[in-house]
Amino acid sequence: MRGKNGFVILLLLASAVLFSLGVYKKITRQRKIEKRYIAMVPKGTINMWWEVVHKGALQAADEENFAISWNGPEVESDREKQIQAVEDAIIKGADAIVVGPNDFHALARPIESISEKKIPCVIMDSMAATEKYDTFVATDNFAGGADAAKIIGAHLGGHGKVLVIQFLQNSASTDERCRGFVETIKKDFPGIEILSAPYTLGTVEDARQKTVDLLMRYPQTDAIFAVNHPASVGAFKGIENQHLADKIKFVAFDSDPILLDGVQHGKVLAIIAQNPFEIGYQSVKQTAKILRGEKVERKFAVPSIIVRQENLEKMKQTYPQALGL
């Protein structure tokens, strides 16, 4: 009888332990489910620059104990895929949404839909044609373009002919860089002529081909400014294809190992480098503040850096993530 009672007691104890474990697992699962998450919708997902933005966002999310999703078009020209990614984030009930609009006009309405659903919205990197957002985290793009103009203008002694290799039309951030460059050239260096400033299809290859075509059309070109990563890498390859790296003064916007090598060997005059890691990091940090009910500024400006041959090694050591290393 005692043996039977003992067996019953052991069975009850085992059941209690298993029940407790089940409750614990259920609570743990519930906590994981309840963990707030931020939906991030970048311009593109296969560009190295946006991969660094993602790394910064992941670090901030870890520090804030948030989950993040990373969903957007592969290429930055795919507006419909980005609009769909925003709509998916709304449907899935994201606690907040961060968007890097790939089209100034096309993404305005989807972003306004976020506001209509009372979901906090942060815009990163590039603006859209709407006022319905909480904060804007980005580089001062006009100032970056102006810096490029000052570097080229000084090296040409205020006289010469230049080309600008642009990105996709209606990409607000890159349009601002071009505007900063053009307005500064006209104001500070009236002796410099801008020969052409074509848009590209948003790929390295198209930027390379357009640069080659332009250099054949305008052999008198003295300098080139390219407005972002694919435009800069493509333009540099185009210059090298034409064996003009020793003649053309080239300033790139955004970093890449091939461009850093160009700076080292005197083939790239300077790189105006954003800090994509910091843009991703601060986008999540500012979003976390909003979700906690804290006040944020309407715009959070992330400073850019200028990389030249004389400070290259120092910049590599100080800003490895910003330079894509």
mmCIF file of C-alpha atoms in Angstrom:
data_model
loop_
_atom_site.group_PDB
_atom_site.id
_atom_site.type_symbol
_atom_site.label_atom_id
_atom_site.label_comp_id
_atom_site.label_asym_id
_atom_site.label_seq_id
_atom_site.Cartn_x
_atom_site.Cartn_y
_atom_site.Cartn_z
ATOM 1 C CA MET A 1 0.000 0.000 0.000
ATOM 2 C CA ARG A 2 2.807 2.383 0.940
ATOM 3 C CA GLY A 3 4.543 1.581 -2.336
ATOM 4 C CA LYS A 4 1.373 2.388 -4.228
ATOM 5 C CA ASN A 5 0.889 5.677 -2.330
ATOM 6 C CA GLY A 6 4.517 6.556 -2.946
ATOM 7 C CA PHE A 7 4.105 5.934 -6.660
ATOM 8 C CA VAL A 8 1.005 8.192 -6.707
ATOM 9 C CA ILE A 9 2.907 10.955 -4.902
ATOM 10 C CA LEU A 10 5.823 10.702 -7.350
ATOM 11 C CA LEU A 11 3.384 10.794 -10.243
ATOM 12 C CA LEU A 12 1.705 13.907 -8.849
ATOM 13 C CA LEU A 13 5.069 15.574 -8.298
ATOM 14 C CA ALA A 14 6.162 14.749 -11.855
ATOM 15 C CA SER A 15 2.872 16.115 -13.179
ATOM 16 C CA ALA A 16 3.358 19.303 -11.188
ATOM 17 C CA VAL A 17 6.887 19.744 -12.559
ATOM 18 C CA LEU A 18 5.743 19.118 -16.123
ATOM 19 C CA PHE A 19 2.820 21.532 -15.642
ATOM 20 C CA SER A 20 5.185 24.174 -14.269
ATOM 21 C CA LEU A 21 7.527 23.694 -17.210
ATOM 22 C CA GLY A 22 4.592 23.992 -19.569
ATOM 23 C CA VAL A 23 3.439 27.211 -17.912
ATOM 24 C CA TYR A 24 7.002 28.589 -18.023
ATOM 25 C CA LYS A 25 7.361 27.753 -21.711
ATOM 26 C CA LYS A 26 3.971 29.305 -22.402
ATOM 27 C CA ILE A 27 4.930 32.484 -20.532
ATOM 28 C CA THR A 28 8.274 32.593 -22.351
ATOM 29 C CA ARG A 29 6.581 32.146 -25.704
ATOM 30 C CA GLN A 30 4.067 34.831 -24.771
ATOM 31 C CA ARG A 31 6.878 37.212 -23.831
ATOM 32 C CA LYS A 32 8.533 36.577 -27.172
ATOM 33 C CA ILE A 33 5.243 37.210 -28.932
ATOM 34 C CA GLU A 34 4.718 40.404 -26.928
ATOM 35 C CA LYS A 35 8.192 41.730 -27.756
ATOM 36 C CA ARG A 36 7.595 44.939 -29.687
ATOM 37 C CA TYR A 37 8.897 45.087 -33.192
ATOM 38 C CA ILE A 38 9.854 47.747 -35.689
ATOM 39 C CA ALA A 39 9.274 47.114 -39.389
ATOM 40 C CA MET A 40 12.096 48.574 -41.463
ATOM 41 C CA VAL A 41 11.523 49.154 -45.178
ATOM 42 C CA PRO A 42 14.790 50.128 -46.918
ATOM 43 C CA LYS A 43 15.162 51.448 -50.457
ATOM 44 C CA GLY A 44 16.884 48.218 -51.454
ATOM 45 C CA THR A 45 18.186 45.036 -49.868
ATOM 46 C CA ILE A 46 21.114 43.964 -52.083
ATOM 47 C CA ASN A 47 23.080 47.216 -52.001
ATOM 48 C CA MET A 48 26.131 47.134 -49.691
ATOM 49 C CA TRP A 49 25.225 50.563 -48.309
ATOM 50 C CA TRP A 50 21.869 49.318 -47.056
ATOM 51 C CA GLU A 51 23.478 46.213 -45.593
ATOM 52 C CA VAL A 52 25.490 48.526 -43.330
ATOM 53 C CA VAL A 53 22.287 50.446 -42.423
ATOM 54 C CA HIS A 54 20.809 47.068 -41.444
ATOM 55 C CA LYS A 55 23.767 46.297 -39.167
ATOM 56 C CA GLY A 56 23.330 49.591 -37.343
ATOM 57 C CA ALA A 57 19.610 48.945 -36.927
ATOM 58 C CA LEU A 58 20.254 45.468 -35.517
ATOM 59 C CA GLN A 59 22.671 46.807 -32.912
ATOM 60 C CA ALA A 60 20.225 49.463 -31.740
ATOM 61 C CA ALA A 61 17.358 46.943 -31.655
ATOM 62 C CA ASP A 62 19.464 44.635 -29.489
ATOM 63 C CA GLU A 63 20.254 47.480 -27.089
ATOM 64 C CA GLU A 64 16.597 48.497 -26.895
ATOM 65 C CA ASN A 65 15.280 44.912 -26.685
ATOM 66 C CA PHE A 66 13.169 45.343 -29.806
ATOM 67 C CA ALA A 67 12.713 42.953 -32.690
ATOM 68 C CA ILE A 68 13.033 44.349 -36.206
ATOM 69 C CA SER A 69 11.990 43.093 -39.618
ATOM 70 C CA TRP A 70 13.902 44.065 -42.769
ATOM 71 C CA ASN A 71 11.766 43.899 -45.871
ATOM 72 C CA GLY A 72 11.983 45.909 -49.065
ATOM 73 C CA PRO A 73 12.716 45.705 -52.782
ATOM 74 C CA GLU A 74 15.955 44.166 -53.970
ATOM 75 C CA VAL A 75 16.700 47.094 -56.282
ATOM 76 C CA GLU A 76 16.020 50.720 -55.431
ATOM 77 C CA SER A 77 14.058 51.347 -58.634
ATOM 78 C CA ASP A 78 11.267 48.962 -57.590
ATOM 79 C CA ARG A 79 8.715 51.405 -56.171
ATOM 80 C CA GLU A 80 5.813 48.946 -56.239
ATOM 81 C CA LYS A 81 7.693 46.384 -54.138
ATOM 82 C CA GLN A 82 8.526 49.033 -51.554
ATOM 83 C CA ILE A 83 4.910 50.212 -51.409
ATOM 84 C CA GLN A 84 3.858 46.573 -50.884
ATOM 85 C CA ALA A 85 6.422 46.201 -48.073
ATOM 86 C CA VAL A 86 4.936 49.228 -46.284
ATOM 87 C CA GLU A 87 1.414 47.827 -46.680
ATOM 88 C CA ASP A 88 2.568 44.434 -45.352
ATOM 89 C CA ALA A 89 4.103 46.089 -42.278
ATOM 90 C CA ILE A 90 0.793 47.835 -41.539
ATOM 91 C CA ILE A 91 -1.212 44.628 -41.974
ATOM 92 C CA LYS A 92 1.154 42.636 -39.739
ATOM 93 C CA GLY A 93 0.669 45.132 -36.918
ATOM 94 C CA ALA A 94 4.140 46.591 -36.557
ATOM 95 C CA ASP A 95 4.526 48.763 -33.474
ATOM 96 C CA ALA A 96 6.409 51.302 -35.600
ATOM 97 C CA ILE A 97 7.568 51.556 -39.200
ATOM 98 C CA VAL A 98 10.815 53.011 -40.547
ATOM 99 C CA VAL A 99 10.886 53.787 -44.280
ATOM 100 C CA GLY A 100 13.681 54.882 -46.607
ATOM 101 C CA PRO A 101 11.558 56.106 -49.539
ATOM 102 C CA ASN A 102 12.947 55.224 -52.966
ATOM 103 C CA ASP A 103 10.656 57.739 -54.673
ATOM 104 C CA PHE A 104 9.783 61.197 -53.316
ATOM 105 C CA HIS A 105 6.248 61.171 -54.740
ATOM 106 C CA ALA A 106 5.306 57.490 -54.996
ATOM 107 C CA LEU A 107 5.921 56.727 -51.299
ATOM 108 C CA ALA A 108 4.074 59.756 -49.939
ATOM 109 C CA ARG A 109 0.652 58.088 -49.836
ATOM 110 C CA PRO A 110 1.857 54.799 -48.288
ATOM 111 C CA ILE A 111 3.632 56.787 -45.557
ATOM 112 C CA GLU A 112 0.468 58.765 -44.895
ATOM 113 C CA SER A 113 -1.349 55.436 -44.503
ATOM 114 C CA ILE A 114 0.997 54.629 -41.615
ATOM 115 C CA SER A 115 -0.003 57.849 -39.865
ATOM 116 C CA GLU A 116 -3.698 57.189 -40.478
ATOM 117 C CA LYS A 117 -3.328 53.878 -38.636
ATOM 118 C CA LYS A 118 -1.784 55.778 -35.679
ATOM 119 C CA ILE A 119 1.490 53.882 -36.114
ATOM 120 C CA PRO A 120 4.699 55.830 -35.342
ATOM 121 C CA CYS A 121 6.636 56.499 -38.546
ATOM 122 C CA VAL A 122 10.298 57.395 -38.988
ATOM 123 C CA ILE A 123 11.695 58.322 -42.392
ATOM 124 C CA MET A 124 15.358 57.480 -42.942
ATOM 125 C CA ASP A 125 17.883 58.615 -45.527
ATOM 126 C CA SER A 126 15.553 60.167 -48.118
ATOM 127 C CA MET A 127 12.432 62.303 -47.780
ATOM 128 C CA ALA A 128 8.958 61.810 -49.266
ATOM 129 C CA ALA A 129 6.335 64.381 -50.273
ATOM 130 C CA THR A 130 4.455 64.328 -46.972
ATOM 131 C CA GLU A 131 4.543 65.913 -43.525
ATOM 132 C CA LYS A 132 2.957 62.918 -41.802
ATOM 133 C CA TYR A 133 5.949 61.393 -40.019
ATOM 134 C CA ASP A 134 7.505 61.651 -36.574
ATOM 135 C CA THR A 135 11.152 62.274 -37.366
ATOM 136 C CA PHE A 136 13.578 62.196 -40.284
ATOM 137 C CA VAL A 137 17.001 60.565 -39.803
ATOM 138 C CA ALA A 138 19.426 61.395 -42.587
ATOM 139 C CA THR A 139 22.658 62.921 -43.801
ATOM 140 C CA ASP A 140 22.634 66.628 -44.670
ATOM 141 C CA ASN A 141 22.602 65.841 -48.379
ATOM 142 C CA PHE A 142 22.682 69.412 -49.694
ATOM 143 C CA ALA A 143 25.775 70.105 -47.587
ATOM 144 C CA GLY A 144 27.420 66.914 -48.863
ATOM 145 C CA GLY A 145 26.916 67.998 -52.469
ATOM 146 C CA ALA A 146 28.238 71.456 -51.609
ATOM 147 C CA ASP A 147 31.364 69.891 -50.065
ATOM 148 C CA ALA A 148 31.992 67.978 -53.295
ATOM 149 C CA ALA A 149 31.647 71.205 -55.309
ATOM 150 C CA LYS A 150 34.144 73.007 -53.069
ATOM 151 C CA ILE A 151 36.700 70.195 -53.398
ATOM 152 C CA ILE A 152 36.413 70.041 -57.189
ATOM 153 C CA GLY A 153 36.284 73.822 -57.536
ATOM 154 C CA ALA A 154 39.469 74.264 -55.514
ATOM 155 C CA HIS A 155 41.373 71.580 -57.453
ATOM 156 C CA LEU A 156 40.333 73.074 -60.803
ATOM 157 C CA GLY A 157 41.291 76.546 -59.668
ATOM 158 C CA GLY A 158 37.782 77.771 -60.338
ATOM 159 C CA HIS A 159 37.869 76.960 -64.082
ATOM 160 C CA GLY A 160 36.959 73.818 -66.016
ATOM 161 C CA LYS A 161 34.214 71.515 -67.196
ATOM 162 C CA VAL A 162 32.471 68.913 -65.045
ATOM 163 C CA LEU A 163 29.924 66.118 -65.242
ATOM 164 C CA VAL A 164 27.482 64.956 -62.570
ATOM 165 C CA ILE A 165 26.394 61.308 -62.547
ATOM 166 C CA GLN A 166 23.009 61.165 -60.854
ATOM 167 C CA PHE A 167 20.912 58.294 -59.507
ATOM 168 C CA LEU A 168 17.218 57.593 -60.090
ATOM 169 C CA GLN A 169 14.915 60.516 -60.733
ATOM 170 C CA ASN A 170 12.788 61.510 -57.693
ATOM 171 C CA SER A 171 15.251 59.993 -55.208
ATOM 172 C CA ALA A 172 15.107 62.921 -52.775
ATOM 173 C CA SER A 173 18.437 62.352 -51.015
ATOM 174 C CA THR A 174 20.492 62.118 -54.202
ATOM 175 C CA ASP A 175 18.571 64.964 -55.842
ATOM 176 C CA GLU A 176 19.550 67.134 -52.862
ATOM 177 C CA ARG A 177 23.224 66.215 -53.297
ATOM 178 C CA CYS A 178 23.067 67.216 -56.943
ATOM 179 C CA ARG A 179 21.312 70.461 -56.036
ATOM 180 C CA GLY A 180 23.935 71.248 -53.401
ATOM 181 C CA PHE A 181 26.698 70.600 -55.924
ATOM 182 C CA VAL A 182 25.162 72.587 -58.798
ATOM 183 C CA GLU A 183 24.148 75.599 -56.706
ATOM 184 C CA THR A 184 27.564 75.801 -55.039
ATOM 185 C CA ILE A 185 29.382 75.597 -58.383
ATOM 186 C CA LYS A 186 27.214 78.372 -59.823
ATOM 187 C CA LYS A 187 27.603 80.566 -56.744
ATOM 188 C CA ASP A 188 31.254 80.039 -55.790
ATOM 189 C CA PHE A 189 32.860 78.899 -59.066
ATOM 190 C CA PRO A 190 31.185 80.680 -61.994
ATOM 191 C CA GLY A 191 34.170 79.774 -64.198
ATOM 192 C CA ILE A 192 33.225 76.090 -64.038
ATOM 193 C CA GLU A 193 30.734 74.719 -66.572
ATOM 194 C CA ILE A 194 28.504 71.736 -65.815
ATOM 195 C CA LEU A 195 28.383 69.866 -69.129
ATOM 196 C CA SER A 196 25.709 67.307 -68.259
ATOM 197 C CA ALA A 197 23.989 65.759 -65.223
ATOM 198 C CA PRO A 198 22.106 62.662 -66.424
ATOM 199 C CA TYR A 199 20.045 60.306 -64.291
ATOM 200 C CA THR A 200 20.919 56.614 -64.344
ATOM 201 C CA LEU A 201 18.830 53.473 -63.926
ATOM 202 C CA GLY A 202 20.138 52.977 -60.393
ATOM 203 C CA THR A 203 22.724 50.303 -61.177
ATOM 204 C CA VAL A 204 26.515 50.265 -61.236
ATOM 205 C CA GLU A 205 26.536 49.023 -64.825
ATOM 206 C CA ASP A 206 24.264 51.754 -66.135
ATOM 207 C CA ALA A 207 26.329 54.422 -64.343
ATOM 208 C CA ARG A 208 29.494 52.944 -65.854
ATOM 209 C CA GLN A 209 28.061 52.918 -69.370
ATOM 210 C CA LYS A 210 26.669 56.460 -69.104
ATOM 211 C CA THR A 211 30.048 57.693 -67.839
ATOM 212 C CA VAL A 212 31.853 56.064 -70.768
ATOM 213 C CA ASP A 213 29.358 57.591 -73.213
ATOM 214 C CA LEU A 214 29.689 61.051 -71.668
ATOM 215 C CA LEU A 215 33.482 60.958 -71.662
ATOM 216 C CA MET A 216 33.458 60.094 -75.354
ATOM 217 C CA ARG A 217 30.979 62.909 -76.025
ATOM 218 C CA TYR A 218 32.800 65.425 -73.818
ATOM 219 C CA PRO A 219 36.550 64.686 -74.051
ATOM 220 C CA GLN A 220 37.206 68.109 -72.490
ATOM 221 C CA THR A 221 35.798 66.917 -69.128
ATOM 222 C CA ASP A 222 38.014 67.889 -66.180
ATOM 223 C CA ALA A 223 36.077 66.455 -63.246
ATOM 224 C CA ILE A 224 33.146 64.226 -62.291
ATOM 225 C CA PHE A 225 30.929 64.101 -59.215
ATOM 226 C CA ALA A 226 28.750 61.018 -58.591
ATOM 227 C CA VAL A 227 25.869 61.235 -56.137
ATOM 228 C CA ASN A 228 25.715 57.831 -54.379
ATOM 229 C CA HIS A 229 27.196 54.348 -54.099
ATOM 230 C CA PRO A 230 26.110 52.704 -57.394
ATOM 231 C CA ALA A 231 26.615 55.953 -59.308
ATOM 232 C CA SER A 232 30.074 56.429 -57.776
ATOM 233 C CA VAL A 233 31.304 52.871 -58.322
ATOM 234 C CA GLY A 234 29.927 52.882 -61.869
ATOM 235 C CA ALA A 235 31.421 56.293 -62.709
ATOM 236 C CA PHE A 236 34.819 55.255 -61.355
ATOM 237 C CA LYS A 237 34.773 52.083 -63.449
ATOM 238 C CA GLY A 238 33.826 54.162 -66.472
ATOM 239 C CA ILE A 239 36.743 56.532 -65.901
ATOM 240 C CA GLU A 240 39.096 53.577 -65.571
ATOM 241 C CA ASN A 241 37.638 51.943 -68.706
ATOM 242 C CA GLN A 242 38.646 55.049 -70.632
ATOM 243 C CA HIS A 243 42.093 55.149 -68.962
ATOM 244 C CA LEU A 244 41.408 58.653 -67.656
ATOM 245 C CA ALA A 245 41.945 58.171 -63.920
ATOM 246 C CA ASP A 246 45.090 60.343 -64.055
ATOM 247 C CA LYS A 247 43.254 63.148 -65.891
ATOM 248 C CA ILE A 248 39.778 63.308 -64.352
ATOM 249 C CA LYS A 249 39.313 64.779 -60.877
ATOM 250 C CA PHE A 250 36.710 62.442 -59.384
ATOM 251 C CA VAL A 251 34.707 62.943 -56.186
ATOM 252 C CA ALA A 252 32.463 60.095 -55.028
ATOM 253 C CA PHE A 253 29.518 60.135 -52.651
ATOM 254 C CA ASP A 254 29.355 56.976 -50.468
ATOM 255 C CA SER A 255 32.195 54.574 -49.832
ATOM 256 C CA ASP A 256 33.213 51.236 -51.295
ATOM 257 C CA PRO A 257 36.481 49.230 -51.162
ATOM 258 C CA ILE A 258 37.132 49.960 -54.847
ATOM 259 C CA LEU A 259 36.742 53.693 -54.196
ATOM 260 C CA LEU A 260 38.957 53.572 -51.096
ATOM 261 C CA ASP A 261 41.618 51.863 -53.203
ATOM 262 C CA GLY A 262 41.183 54.674 -55.706
ATOM 263 C CA VAL A 263 41.787 57.263 -52.979
ATOM 264 C CA GLN A 264 44.905 55.404 -51.857
ATOM 265 C CA HIS A 265 46.361 55.420 -55.382
ATOM 266 C CA GLY A 266 45.388 59.004 -56.179
ATOM 267 C CA LYS A 267 42.651 58.066 -58.654
ATOM 268 C CA VAL A 268 39.783 59.341 -56.478
ATOM 269 C CA LEU A 269 40.173 62.888 -55.216
ATOM 270 C CA ALA A 270 37.810 62.438 -52.270
ATOM 271 C CA ILE A 271 34.874 60.451 -50.949
ATOM 272 C CA ILE A 272 31.996 62.217 -49.235
ATOM 273 C CA ALA A 273 31.020 59.365 -46.950
ATOM 274 C CA GLN A 274 27.755 59.048 -45.147
ATOM 275 C CA ASN A 275 27.569 56.964 -42.016
ATOM 276 C CA PRO A 276 25.027 54.278 -42.983
ATOM 277 C CA PHE A 277 25.620 52.356 -39.760
ATOM 278 C CA GLU A 278 24.708 55.457 -37.743
ATOM 279 C CA ILE A 279 21.638 56.123 -39.909
ATOM 280 C CA GLY A 280 20.320 52.610 -39.205
ATOM 281 C CA TYR A 281 21.311 52.828 -35.544
ATOM 282 C CA GLN A 282 19.698 56.225 -34.947
ATOM 283 C CA SER A 283 16.564 55.333 -36.920
ATOM 284 C CA VAL A 284 15.869 52.562 -34.408
ATOM 285 C CA LYS A 285 16.995 54.638 -31.412
ATOM 286 C CA GLN A 286 14.665 57.511 -32.339
ATOM 287 C CA THR A 287 11.828 55.056 -32.973
ATOM 288 C CA ALA A 288 12.365 53.513 -29.539
ATOM 289 C CA LYS A 289 12.102 56.971 -27.953
ATOM 290 C CA ILE A 290 8.817 57.596 -29.746
ATOM 291 C CA LEU A 291 7.425 54.254 -28.553
ATOM 292 C CA ARG A 292 8.405 55.170 -24.983
ATOM 293 C CA GLY A 293 6.551 58.453 -25.304
ATOM 294 C CA GLU A 294 9.706 60.570 -25.341
ATOM 295 C CA LYS A 295 10.069 63.728 -27.403
ATOM 296 C CA VAL A 296 12.204 63.602 -30.570
ATOM 297 C CA GLU A 297 13.397 66.323 -32.929
ATOM 298 C CA ARG A 298 11.697 66.703 -36.283
ATOM 299 C CA LYS A 299 15.033 65.959 -37.975
ATOM 300 C CA PHE A 300 18.030 63.993 -36.678
ATOM 301 C CA ALA A 301 21.048 64.943 -38.800
ATOM 302 C CA VAL A 302 23.854 62.385 -39.162
ATOM 303 C CA PRO A 303 27.144 64.067 -40.129
ATOM 304 C CA SER A 304 29.035 62.892 -43.204
ATOM 305 C CA ILE A 305 32.825 62.595 -43.386
ATOM 306 C CA ILE A 306 35.328 63.510 -46.085
ATOM 307 C CA VAL A 307 37.960 60.914 -46.972
ATOM 308 C CA ARG A 308 41.126 62.039 -48.774
ATOM 309 C CA GLN A 309 44.462 60.413 -49.447
ATOM 310 C CA GLU A 310 46.097 62.253 -46.538
ATOM 311 C CA ASN A 311 43.543 61.078 -43.929
ATOM 312 C CA LEU A 312 42.617 57.704 -45.449
ATOM 313 C CA GLU A 313 44.212 55.445 -42.836
ATOM 314 C CA LYS A 314 42.873 57.499 -39.951
ATOM 315 C CA MET A 315 39.360 57.405 -41.402
ATOM 316 C CA LYS A 316 39.567 53.643 -41.921
ATOM 317 C CA GLN A 317 40.445 53.196 -38.256
ATOM 318 C CA THR A 318 37.902 55.719 -36.965
ATOM 319 C CA TYR A 319 34.910 54.943 -39.213
ATOM 320 C CA PRO A 320 35.324 51.386 -40.546
ATOM 321 C CA GLN A 321 31.578 50.681 -40.644
ATOM 322 C CA ALA A 322 30.765 53.987 -42.346
ATOM 323 C CA LEU A 323 33.310 53.124 -45.022
ATOM 324 C CA GLY A 324 31.886 49.639 -45.552
ATOM 325 C CA LEU A 325 34.914 47.820 -44.127
#
